[in-house]
Tab-separated table of C-alpha atoms in Angstrom:
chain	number	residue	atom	x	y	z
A	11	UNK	CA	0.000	0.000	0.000
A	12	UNK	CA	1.657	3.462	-1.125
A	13	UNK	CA	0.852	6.369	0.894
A	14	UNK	CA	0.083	9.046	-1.526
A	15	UNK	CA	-3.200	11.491	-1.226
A	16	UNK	CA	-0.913	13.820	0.977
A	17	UNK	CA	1.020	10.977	2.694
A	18	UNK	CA	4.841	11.157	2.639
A	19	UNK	CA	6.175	10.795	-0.972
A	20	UNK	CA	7.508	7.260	-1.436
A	21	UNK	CA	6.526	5.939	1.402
A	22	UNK	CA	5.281	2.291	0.836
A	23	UNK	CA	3.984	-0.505	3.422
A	24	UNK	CA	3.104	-4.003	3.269
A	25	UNK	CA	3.775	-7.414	4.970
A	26	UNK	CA	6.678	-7.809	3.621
A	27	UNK	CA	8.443	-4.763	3.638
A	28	UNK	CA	8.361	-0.573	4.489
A	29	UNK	CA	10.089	1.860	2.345
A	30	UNK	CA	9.766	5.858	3.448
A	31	UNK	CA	9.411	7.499	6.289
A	32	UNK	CA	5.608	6.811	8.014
A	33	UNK	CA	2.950	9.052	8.689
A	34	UNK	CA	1.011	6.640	11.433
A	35	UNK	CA	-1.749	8.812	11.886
A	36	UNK	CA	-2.526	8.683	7.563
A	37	UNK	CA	-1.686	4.937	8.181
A	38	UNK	CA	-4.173	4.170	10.070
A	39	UNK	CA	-6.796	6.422	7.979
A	40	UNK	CA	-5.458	4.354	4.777
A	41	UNK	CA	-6.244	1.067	6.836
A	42	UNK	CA	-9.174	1.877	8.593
A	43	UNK	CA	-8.077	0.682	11.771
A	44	UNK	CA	-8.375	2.810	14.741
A	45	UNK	CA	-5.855	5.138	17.334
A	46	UNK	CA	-5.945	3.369	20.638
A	47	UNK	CA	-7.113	6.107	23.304
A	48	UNK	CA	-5.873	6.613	27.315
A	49	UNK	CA	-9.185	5.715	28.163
A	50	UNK	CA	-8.622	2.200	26.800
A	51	UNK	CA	-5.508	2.144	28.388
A	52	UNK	CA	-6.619	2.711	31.995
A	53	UNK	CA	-10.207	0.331	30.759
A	54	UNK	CA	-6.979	-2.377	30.452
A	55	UNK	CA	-5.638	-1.307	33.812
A	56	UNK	CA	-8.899	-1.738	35.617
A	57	UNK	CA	-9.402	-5.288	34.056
A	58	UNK	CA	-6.433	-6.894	34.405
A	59	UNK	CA	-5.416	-5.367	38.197
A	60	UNK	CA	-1.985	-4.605	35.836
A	61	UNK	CA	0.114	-1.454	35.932
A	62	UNK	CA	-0.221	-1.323	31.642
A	63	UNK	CA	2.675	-1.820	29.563
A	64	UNK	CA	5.331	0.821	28.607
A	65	UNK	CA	4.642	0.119	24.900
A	66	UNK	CA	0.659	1.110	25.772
A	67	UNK	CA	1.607	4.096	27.545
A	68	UNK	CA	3.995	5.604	24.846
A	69	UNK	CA	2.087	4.408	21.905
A	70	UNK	CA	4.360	1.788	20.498
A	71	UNK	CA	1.416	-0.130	20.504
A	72	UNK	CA	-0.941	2.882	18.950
A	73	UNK	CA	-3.600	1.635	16.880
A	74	UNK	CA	-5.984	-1.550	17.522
A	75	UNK	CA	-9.422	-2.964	15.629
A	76	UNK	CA	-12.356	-3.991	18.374
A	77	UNK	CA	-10.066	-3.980	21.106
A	78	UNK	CA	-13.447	-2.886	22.895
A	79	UNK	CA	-15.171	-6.259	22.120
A	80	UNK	CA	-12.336	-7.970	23.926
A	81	UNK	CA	-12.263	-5.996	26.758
A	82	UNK	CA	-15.941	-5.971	27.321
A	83	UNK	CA	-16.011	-9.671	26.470
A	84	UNK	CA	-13.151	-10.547	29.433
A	85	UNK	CA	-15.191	-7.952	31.952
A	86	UNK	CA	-18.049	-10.702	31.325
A	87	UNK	CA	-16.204	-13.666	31.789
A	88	UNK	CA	-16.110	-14.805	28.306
A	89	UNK	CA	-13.023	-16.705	26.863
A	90	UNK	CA	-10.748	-14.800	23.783
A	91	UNK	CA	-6.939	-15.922	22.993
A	92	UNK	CA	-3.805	-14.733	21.427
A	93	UNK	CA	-2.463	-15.198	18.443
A	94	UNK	CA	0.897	-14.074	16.810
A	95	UNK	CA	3.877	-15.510	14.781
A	96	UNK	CA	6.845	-15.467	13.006
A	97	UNK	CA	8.322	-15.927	9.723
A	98	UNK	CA	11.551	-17.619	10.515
A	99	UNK	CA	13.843	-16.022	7.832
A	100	UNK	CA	17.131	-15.512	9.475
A	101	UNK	CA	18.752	-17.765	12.271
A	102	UNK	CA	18.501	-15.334	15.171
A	103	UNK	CA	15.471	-12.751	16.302
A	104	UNK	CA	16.578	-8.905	16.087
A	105	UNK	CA	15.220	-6.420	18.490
A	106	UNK	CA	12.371	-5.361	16.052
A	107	UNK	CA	11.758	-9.018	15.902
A	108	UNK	CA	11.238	-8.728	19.724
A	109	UNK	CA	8.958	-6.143	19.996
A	110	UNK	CA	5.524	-8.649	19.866
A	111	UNK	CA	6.527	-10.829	21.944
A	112	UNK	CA	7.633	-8.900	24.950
A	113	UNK	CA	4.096	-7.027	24.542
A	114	UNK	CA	2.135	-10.343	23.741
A	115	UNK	CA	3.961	-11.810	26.972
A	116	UNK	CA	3.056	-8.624	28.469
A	117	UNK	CA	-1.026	-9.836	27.536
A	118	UNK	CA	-0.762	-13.584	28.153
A	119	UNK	CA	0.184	-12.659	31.681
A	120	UNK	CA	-2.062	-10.031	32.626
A	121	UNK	CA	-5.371	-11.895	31.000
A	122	UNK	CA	-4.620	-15.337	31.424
A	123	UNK	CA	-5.626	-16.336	28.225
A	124	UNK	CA	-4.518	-18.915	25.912
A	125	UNK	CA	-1.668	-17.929	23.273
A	126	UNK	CA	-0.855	-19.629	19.670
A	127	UNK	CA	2.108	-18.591	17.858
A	128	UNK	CA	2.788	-19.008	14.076
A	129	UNK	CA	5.842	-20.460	12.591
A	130	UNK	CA	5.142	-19.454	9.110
A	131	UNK	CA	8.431	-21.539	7.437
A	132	UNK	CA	6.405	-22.530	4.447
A	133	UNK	CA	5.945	-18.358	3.880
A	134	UNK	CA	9.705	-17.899	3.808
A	135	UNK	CA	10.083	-20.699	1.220
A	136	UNK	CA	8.182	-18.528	-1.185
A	137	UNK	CA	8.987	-15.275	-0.521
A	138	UNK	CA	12.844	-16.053	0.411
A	139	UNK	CA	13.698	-19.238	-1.901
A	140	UNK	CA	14.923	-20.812	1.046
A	141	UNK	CA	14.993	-24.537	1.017
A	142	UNK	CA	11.740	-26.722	2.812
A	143	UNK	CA	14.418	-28.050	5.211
A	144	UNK	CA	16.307	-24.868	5.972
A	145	UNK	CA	13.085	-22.959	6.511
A	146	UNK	CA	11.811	-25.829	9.018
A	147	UNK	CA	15.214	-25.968	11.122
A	148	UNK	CA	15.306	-21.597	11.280
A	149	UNK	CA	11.576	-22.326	12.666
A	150	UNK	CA	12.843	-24.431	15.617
A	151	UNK	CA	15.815	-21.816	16.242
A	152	UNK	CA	13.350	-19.137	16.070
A	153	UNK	CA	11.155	-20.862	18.393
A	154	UNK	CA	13.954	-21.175	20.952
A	155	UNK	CA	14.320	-17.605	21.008
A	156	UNK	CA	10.562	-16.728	21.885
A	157	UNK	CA	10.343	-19.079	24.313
A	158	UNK	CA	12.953	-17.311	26.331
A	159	UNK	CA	10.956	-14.697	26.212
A	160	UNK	CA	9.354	-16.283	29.217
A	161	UNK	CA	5.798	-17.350	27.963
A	162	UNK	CA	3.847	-19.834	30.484
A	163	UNK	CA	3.803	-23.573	28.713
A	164	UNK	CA	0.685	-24.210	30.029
A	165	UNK	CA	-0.764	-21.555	28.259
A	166	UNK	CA	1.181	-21.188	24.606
A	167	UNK	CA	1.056	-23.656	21.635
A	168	UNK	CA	3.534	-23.154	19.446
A	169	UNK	CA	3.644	-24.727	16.000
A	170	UNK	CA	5.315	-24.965	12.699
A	171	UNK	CA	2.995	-24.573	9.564
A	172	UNK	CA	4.761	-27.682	7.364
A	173	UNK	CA	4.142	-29.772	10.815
A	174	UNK	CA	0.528	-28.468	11.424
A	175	UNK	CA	-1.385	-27.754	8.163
A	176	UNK	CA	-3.991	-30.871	8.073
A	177	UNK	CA	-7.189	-31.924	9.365
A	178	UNK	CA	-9.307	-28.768	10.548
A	179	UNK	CA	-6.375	-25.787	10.473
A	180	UNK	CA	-6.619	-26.921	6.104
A	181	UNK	CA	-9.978	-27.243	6.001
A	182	UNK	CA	-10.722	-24.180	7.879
A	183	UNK	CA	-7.716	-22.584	4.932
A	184	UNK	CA	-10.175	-24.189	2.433
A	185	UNK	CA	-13.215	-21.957	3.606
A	186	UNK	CA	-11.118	-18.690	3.373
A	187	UNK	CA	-9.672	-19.418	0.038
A	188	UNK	CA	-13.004	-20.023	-1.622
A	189	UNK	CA	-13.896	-16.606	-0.039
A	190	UNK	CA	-11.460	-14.572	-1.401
A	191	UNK	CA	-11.271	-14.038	-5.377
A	192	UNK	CA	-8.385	-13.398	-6.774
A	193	UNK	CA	-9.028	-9.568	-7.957
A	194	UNK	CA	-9.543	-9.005	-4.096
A	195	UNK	CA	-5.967	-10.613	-3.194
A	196	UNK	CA	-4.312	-8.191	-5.971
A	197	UNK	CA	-6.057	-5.358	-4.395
A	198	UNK	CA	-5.262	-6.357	-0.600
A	199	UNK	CA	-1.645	-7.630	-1.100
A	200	UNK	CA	-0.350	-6.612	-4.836
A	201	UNK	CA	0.199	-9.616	-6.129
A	202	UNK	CA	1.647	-9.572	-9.992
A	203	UNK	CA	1.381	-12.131	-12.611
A	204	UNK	CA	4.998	-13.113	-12.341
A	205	UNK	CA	4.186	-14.153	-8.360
A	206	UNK	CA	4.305	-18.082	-7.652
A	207	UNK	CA	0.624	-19.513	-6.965
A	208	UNK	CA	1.885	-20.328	-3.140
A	209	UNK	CA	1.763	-16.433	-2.196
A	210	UNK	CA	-1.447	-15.930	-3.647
A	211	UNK	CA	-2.634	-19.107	-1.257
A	212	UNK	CA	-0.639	-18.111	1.417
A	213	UNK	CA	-3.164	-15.377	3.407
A	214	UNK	CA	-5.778	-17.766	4.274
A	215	UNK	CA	-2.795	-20.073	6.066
A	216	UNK	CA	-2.408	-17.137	8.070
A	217	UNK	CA	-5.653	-15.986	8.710
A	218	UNK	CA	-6.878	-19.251	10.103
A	219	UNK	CA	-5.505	-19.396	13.328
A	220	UNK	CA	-7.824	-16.689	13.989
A	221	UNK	CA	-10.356	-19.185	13.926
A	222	UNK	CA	-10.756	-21.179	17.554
A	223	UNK	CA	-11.739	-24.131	16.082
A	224	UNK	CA	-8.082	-24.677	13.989
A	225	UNK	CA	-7.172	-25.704	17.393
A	226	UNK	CA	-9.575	-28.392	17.862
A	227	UNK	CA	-7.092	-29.865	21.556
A	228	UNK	CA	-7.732	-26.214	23.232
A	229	UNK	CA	-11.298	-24.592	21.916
A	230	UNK	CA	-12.647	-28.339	20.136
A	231	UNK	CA	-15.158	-27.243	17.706
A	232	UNK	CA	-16.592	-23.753	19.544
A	233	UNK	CA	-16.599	-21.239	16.821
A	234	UNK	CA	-17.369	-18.539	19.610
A	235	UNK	CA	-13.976	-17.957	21.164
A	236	UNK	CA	-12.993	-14.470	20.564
A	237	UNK	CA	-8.973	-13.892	19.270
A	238	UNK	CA	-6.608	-10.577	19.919
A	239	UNK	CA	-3.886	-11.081	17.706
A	240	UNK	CA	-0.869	-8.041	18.341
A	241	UNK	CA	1.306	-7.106	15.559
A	242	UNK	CA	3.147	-4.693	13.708
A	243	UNK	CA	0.640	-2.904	11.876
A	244	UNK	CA	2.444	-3.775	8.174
A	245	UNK	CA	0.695	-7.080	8.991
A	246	UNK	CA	-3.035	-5.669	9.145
A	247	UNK	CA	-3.788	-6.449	5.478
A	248	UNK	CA	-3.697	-9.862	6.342
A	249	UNK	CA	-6.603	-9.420	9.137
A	250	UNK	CA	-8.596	-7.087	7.097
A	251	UNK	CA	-9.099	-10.046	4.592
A	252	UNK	CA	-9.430	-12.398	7.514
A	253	UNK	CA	-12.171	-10.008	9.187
A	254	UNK	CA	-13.812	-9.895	6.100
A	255	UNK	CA	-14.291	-13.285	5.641
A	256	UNK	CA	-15.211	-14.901	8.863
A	257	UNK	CA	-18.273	-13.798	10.134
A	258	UNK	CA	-19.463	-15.524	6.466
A	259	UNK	CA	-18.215	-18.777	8.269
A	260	UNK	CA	-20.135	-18.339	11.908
A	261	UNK	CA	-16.769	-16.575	13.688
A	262	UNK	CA	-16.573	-13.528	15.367
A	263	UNK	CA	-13.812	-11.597	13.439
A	264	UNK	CA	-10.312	-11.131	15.315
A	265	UNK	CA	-9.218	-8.121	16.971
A	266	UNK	CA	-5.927	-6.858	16.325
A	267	UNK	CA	-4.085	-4.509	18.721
A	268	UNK	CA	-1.112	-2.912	16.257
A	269	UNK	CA	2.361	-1.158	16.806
A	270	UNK	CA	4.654	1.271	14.999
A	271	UNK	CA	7.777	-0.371	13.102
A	272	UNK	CA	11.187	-0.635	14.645
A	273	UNK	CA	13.237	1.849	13.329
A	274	UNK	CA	16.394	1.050	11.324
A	275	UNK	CA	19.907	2.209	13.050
A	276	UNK	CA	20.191	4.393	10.221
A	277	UNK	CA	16.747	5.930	10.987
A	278	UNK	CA	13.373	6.487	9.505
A	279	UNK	CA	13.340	4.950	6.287
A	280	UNK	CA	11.603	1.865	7.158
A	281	UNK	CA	12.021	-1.031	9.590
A	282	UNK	CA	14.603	-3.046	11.112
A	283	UNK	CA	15.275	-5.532	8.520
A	284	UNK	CA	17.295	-9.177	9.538
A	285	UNK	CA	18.750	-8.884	6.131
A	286	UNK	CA	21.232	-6.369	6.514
A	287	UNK	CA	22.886	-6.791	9.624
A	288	UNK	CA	23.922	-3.147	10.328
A	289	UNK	CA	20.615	-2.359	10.535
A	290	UNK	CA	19.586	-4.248	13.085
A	291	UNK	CA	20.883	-5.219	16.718
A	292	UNK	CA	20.339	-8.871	17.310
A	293	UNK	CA	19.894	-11.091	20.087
A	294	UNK	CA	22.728	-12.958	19.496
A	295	UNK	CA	25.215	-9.500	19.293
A	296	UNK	CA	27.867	-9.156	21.956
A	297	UNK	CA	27.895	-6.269	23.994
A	298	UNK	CA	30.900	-5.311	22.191
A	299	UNK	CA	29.130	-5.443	18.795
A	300	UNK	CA	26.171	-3.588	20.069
A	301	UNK	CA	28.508	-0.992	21.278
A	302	UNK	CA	30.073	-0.959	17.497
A	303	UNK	CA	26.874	-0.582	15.825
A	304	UNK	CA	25.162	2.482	17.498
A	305	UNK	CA	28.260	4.138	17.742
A	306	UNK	CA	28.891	3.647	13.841
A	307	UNK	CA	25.426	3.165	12.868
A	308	UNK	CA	22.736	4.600	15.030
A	309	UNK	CA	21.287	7.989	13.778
A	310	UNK	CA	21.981	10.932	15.472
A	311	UNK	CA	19.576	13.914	15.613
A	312	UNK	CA	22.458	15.798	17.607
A	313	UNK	CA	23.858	18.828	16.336
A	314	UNK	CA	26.911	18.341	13.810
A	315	UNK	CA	29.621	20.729	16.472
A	316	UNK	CA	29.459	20.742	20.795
A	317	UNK	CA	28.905	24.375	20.239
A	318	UNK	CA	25.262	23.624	18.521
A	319	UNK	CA	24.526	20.929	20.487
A	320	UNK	CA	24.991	22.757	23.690
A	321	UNK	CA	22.839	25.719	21.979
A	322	UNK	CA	20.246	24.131	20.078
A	323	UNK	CA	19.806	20.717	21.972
A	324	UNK	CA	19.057	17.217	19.679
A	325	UNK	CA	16.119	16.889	17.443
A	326	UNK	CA	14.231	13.529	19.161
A	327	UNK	CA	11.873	13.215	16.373
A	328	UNK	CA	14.423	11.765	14.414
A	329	UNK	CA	17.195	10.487	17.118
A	330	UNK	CA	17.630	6.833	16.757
A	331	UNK	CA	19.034	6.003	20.279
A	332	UNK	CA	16.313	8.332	21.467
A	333	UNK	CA	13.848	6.001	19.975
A	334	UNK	CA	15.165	3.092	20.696
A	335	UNK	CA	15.527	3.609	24.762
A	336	UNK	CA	11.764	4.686	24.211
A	337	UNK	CA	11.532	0.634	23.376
A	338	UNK	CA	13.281	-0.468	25.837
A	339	UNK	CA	13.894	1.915	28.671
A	340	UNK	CA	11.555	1.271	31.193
A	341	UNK	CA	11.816	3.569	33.819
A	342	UNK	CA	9.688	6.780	32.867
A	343	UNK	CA	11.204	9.145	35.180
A	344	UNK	CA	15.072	8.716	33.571
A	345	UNK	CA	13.544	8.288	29.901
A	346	UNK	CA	11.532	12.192	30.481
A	347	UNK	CA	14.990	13.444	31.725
A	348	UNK	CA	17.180	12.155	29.594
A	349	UNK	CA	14.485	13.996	27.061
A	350	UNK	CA	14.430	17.031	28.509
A	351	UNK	CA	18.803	17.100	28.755
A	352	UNK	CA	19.205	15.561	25.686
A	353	UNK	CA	16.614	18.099	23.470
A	354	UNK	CA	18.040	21.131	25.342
A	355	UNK	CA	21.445	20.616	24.952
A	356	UNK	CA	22.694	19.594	28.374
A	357	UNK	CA	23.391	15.885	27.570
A	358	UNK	CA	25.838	15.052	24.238
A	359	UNK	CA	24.759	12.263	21.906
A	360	UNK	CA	27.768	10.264	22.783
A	361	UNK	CA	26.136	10.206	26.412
A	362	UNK	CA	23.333	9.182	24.846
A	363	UNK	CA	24.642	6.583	23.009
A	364	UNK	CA	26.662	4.902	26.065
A	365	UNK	CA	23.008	5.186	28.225
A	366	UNK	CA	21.316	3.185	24.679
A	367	UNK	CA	24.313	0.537	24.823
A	368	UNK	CA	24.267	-0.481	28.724
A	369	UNK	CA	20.572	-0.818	28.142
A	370	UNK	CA	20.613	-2.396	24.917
A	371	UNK	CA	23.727	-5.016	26.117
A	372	UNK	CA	21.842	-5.962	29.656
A	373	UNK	CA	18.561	-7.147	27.932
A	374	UNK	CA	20.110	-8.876	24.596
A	375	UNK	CA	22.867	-10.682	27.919
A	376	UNK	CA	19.360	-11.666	29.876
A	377	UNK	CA	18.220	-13.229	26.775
A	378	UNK	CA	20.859	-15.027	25.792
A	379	UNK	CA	20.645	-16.451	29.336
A	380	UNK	CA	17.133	-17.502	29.106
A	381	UNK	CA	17.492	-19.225	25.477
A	382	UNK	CA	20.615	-20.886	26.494
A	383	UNK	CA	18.343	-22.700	28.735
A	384	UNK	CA	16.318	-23.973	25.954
A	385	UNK	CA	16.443	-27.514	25.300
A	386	UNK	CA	15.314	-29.122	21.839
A	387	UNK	CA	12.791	-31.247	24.619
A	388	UNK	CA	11.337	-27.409	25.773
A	389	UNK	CA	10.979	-26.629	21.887
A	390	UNK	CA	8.665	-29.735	21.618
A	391	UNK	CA	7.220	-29.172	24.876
A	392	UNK	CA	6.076	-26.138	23.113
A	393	UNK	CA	4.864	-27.625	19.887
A	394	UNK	CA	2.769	-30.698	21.029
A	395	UNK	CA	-0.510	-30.388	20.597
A	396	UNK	CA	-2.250	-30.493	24.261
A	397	UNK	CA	-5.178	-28.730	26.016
A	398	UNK	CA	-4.093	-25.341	26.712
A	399	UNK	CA	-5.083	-24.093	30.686
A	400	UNK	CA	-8.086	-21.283	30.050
């Protein structure tokens, strides 16, 4: 989807990729989708007894689609779950790869609800021409780095889509494909005529695990269950097809709760990408490479001499270590004061910098902690299919 009628010239945005700087707020006109307000914020406060996440309260997670319905339907009592995924495409997670998870931990745990995550390796062998093997064994190291993200086992159900298409996920696929003509997947997605016939199938393989009843051992064959799926809002074509669809077969149609794109270390022309690694920070960096990268890499929105700096103070709209401790810096008070220092001059951008890499190094060292306790016996833990605690 290109962002033209007074959006920012060039920028485009799809599942697969961003190009261009984003206007969010002409985003979410273009998709339809809605801004999520404080008063939904505090509505999630009061019914989970949860202090809400930092990515709520700074608008990381910004823009949502009948998050309303969910929250009124957990107020009554009534059952919803989580849904998310991957595409494994590259052996280790970067930060932007992250982002979900930590906030879709952040949900598991304060609703209690079931959670089913995605491995979408079958995607990446027809958008990436990787190999059916390769794709299957990135899945599994993929899936060792979201489970150290700390979800609860008893609650998460984790599976592969070349080990889990069959029985009632395909047939459910089935009912979407017949719904969806193939002028409508040109206009959602862009598909040309020189795409393979496996991406113009691929949607309704990830729009059916929006359905309760692809998981027969959690929901068995209620239709009713209501899902919340978080995501990066490049994905939301996906779910407007899906939403589209559905009610037509007896489901309610999925929420989505959405975030803004993880900047590039080079700044605002797009998102992190796993591709080119000095773009991105990944969790498998050493604190010494992290340190390399923003100091080479990271965009500055300093002032080019001290003298400027100390006169004019950084530019945060377009600060990349600004940005990113606005990811992952929890504490509010320090984040507002390194602000208010670092816009008016009184803190440097190399000061910035060394705050972004002690913060940066500590979480990617805590996760490579927690995966290195993951065992290939955790990983199929994860992936058996079970009853799911709800």
């Amino acid at each position: 989807l290109k962002l033209e009628e007074g959006g920012e010239e060039g920028t485009d945005v799809d599942p697969w990729d961003v190009k261009g700087k984003v206007d969010y707020g002409k985003l979410i006109k273009k998709f339809g989708c809605q801004a999520i307000s404080d008063e939904q914020v505090e509505r999630i406060e009061r019914v989970t007894s949860m202090k809400a996440h930092h990515f709520l309260k700074r608008k990381t997670f910004f823009a949502h689609r009948d998050l309303d319905q969910i929250l009124q339907a957990h107020e009554k009592g009534e059952p919803f779950y989580l849904y998310t995924g991957r595409g494994p495409s590259s052996e280790a997670l970067h930060l932007g790869h992250l982002v979900p998870f930590m906030f879709t931990k952040y949900l598991q745990d304060a609703f209690k609800v079931p959670l089913v995550i995605q491995l979408t390796d079958d995607e990446k062998v027809l958008w990436r021409s990787l190999g059916i093997e390769e794709a299957k064994r990135l899945a599994r190291e993929n899936a060792k780095d979201i489970i150290a993200c700390g979800f609860d086992i008893n609650r998460t159900f984790m599976f592969s889509d070349f080990e889990y298409v069959g029985g009632k996920f395909y047939e459910n696929i089935n009912s979407i494909q017949r719904c969806v003509t193939l002028n409508q997947a040109r206009g959602i997605f862009g598909f040309k005529g020189e795409d393979n016939i496996g991406k113009v199938a691929f949607p309704a393989i990830q729009a059916s695990p929006a359905l309760p009843d692809t998981f027969p051992h959690i929901f068995g064959s209620n239709k009713k269950v209501r899902c919340l799926i978080p995501c990066a809002i490049d994905q939301d074509p996906y779910f407007r097809m899906t939403r589209d669809v559905v009610p037509r077969l007896g489901y309610h149609k999925p929420a989505l709760i959405e975030s803004v794109f993880f900047p590039a270390l080079q700044g605002d022309s797009g998102k992190m990408s796993a591709s080119d690694p000095n773009s991105s920070i990944f969790v498998t960096d050493t604190r010494k490479m992290i340190k390399n990268k923003i100091n080479k890499y990271a965009f500055s929105g300093g002032q080019d001499t001290l003298e400027e700096q100390r006169e004019k103070g950084a530019n945060l709209d377009v600060d990349v270590p600004w940005k990113y401790l606005n990811f992952f810096m929890e504490d509010e008070e320090k984040l507002k004061e390194i602000g208010e220092k670092y816009s008016s001059g009184q803190m440097l951008t190399g000061e910035i910098k060394a705050i972004l890499i002690d913060v940066l190094a500590d979480m990617v060292e805590r996760h490579q902690k927690a995966r290195a306790m993951v065992t290939d016996e955790i990983v199929d833990a994860f992936l058996a299919k079970r009853p799911l605690a709800f």
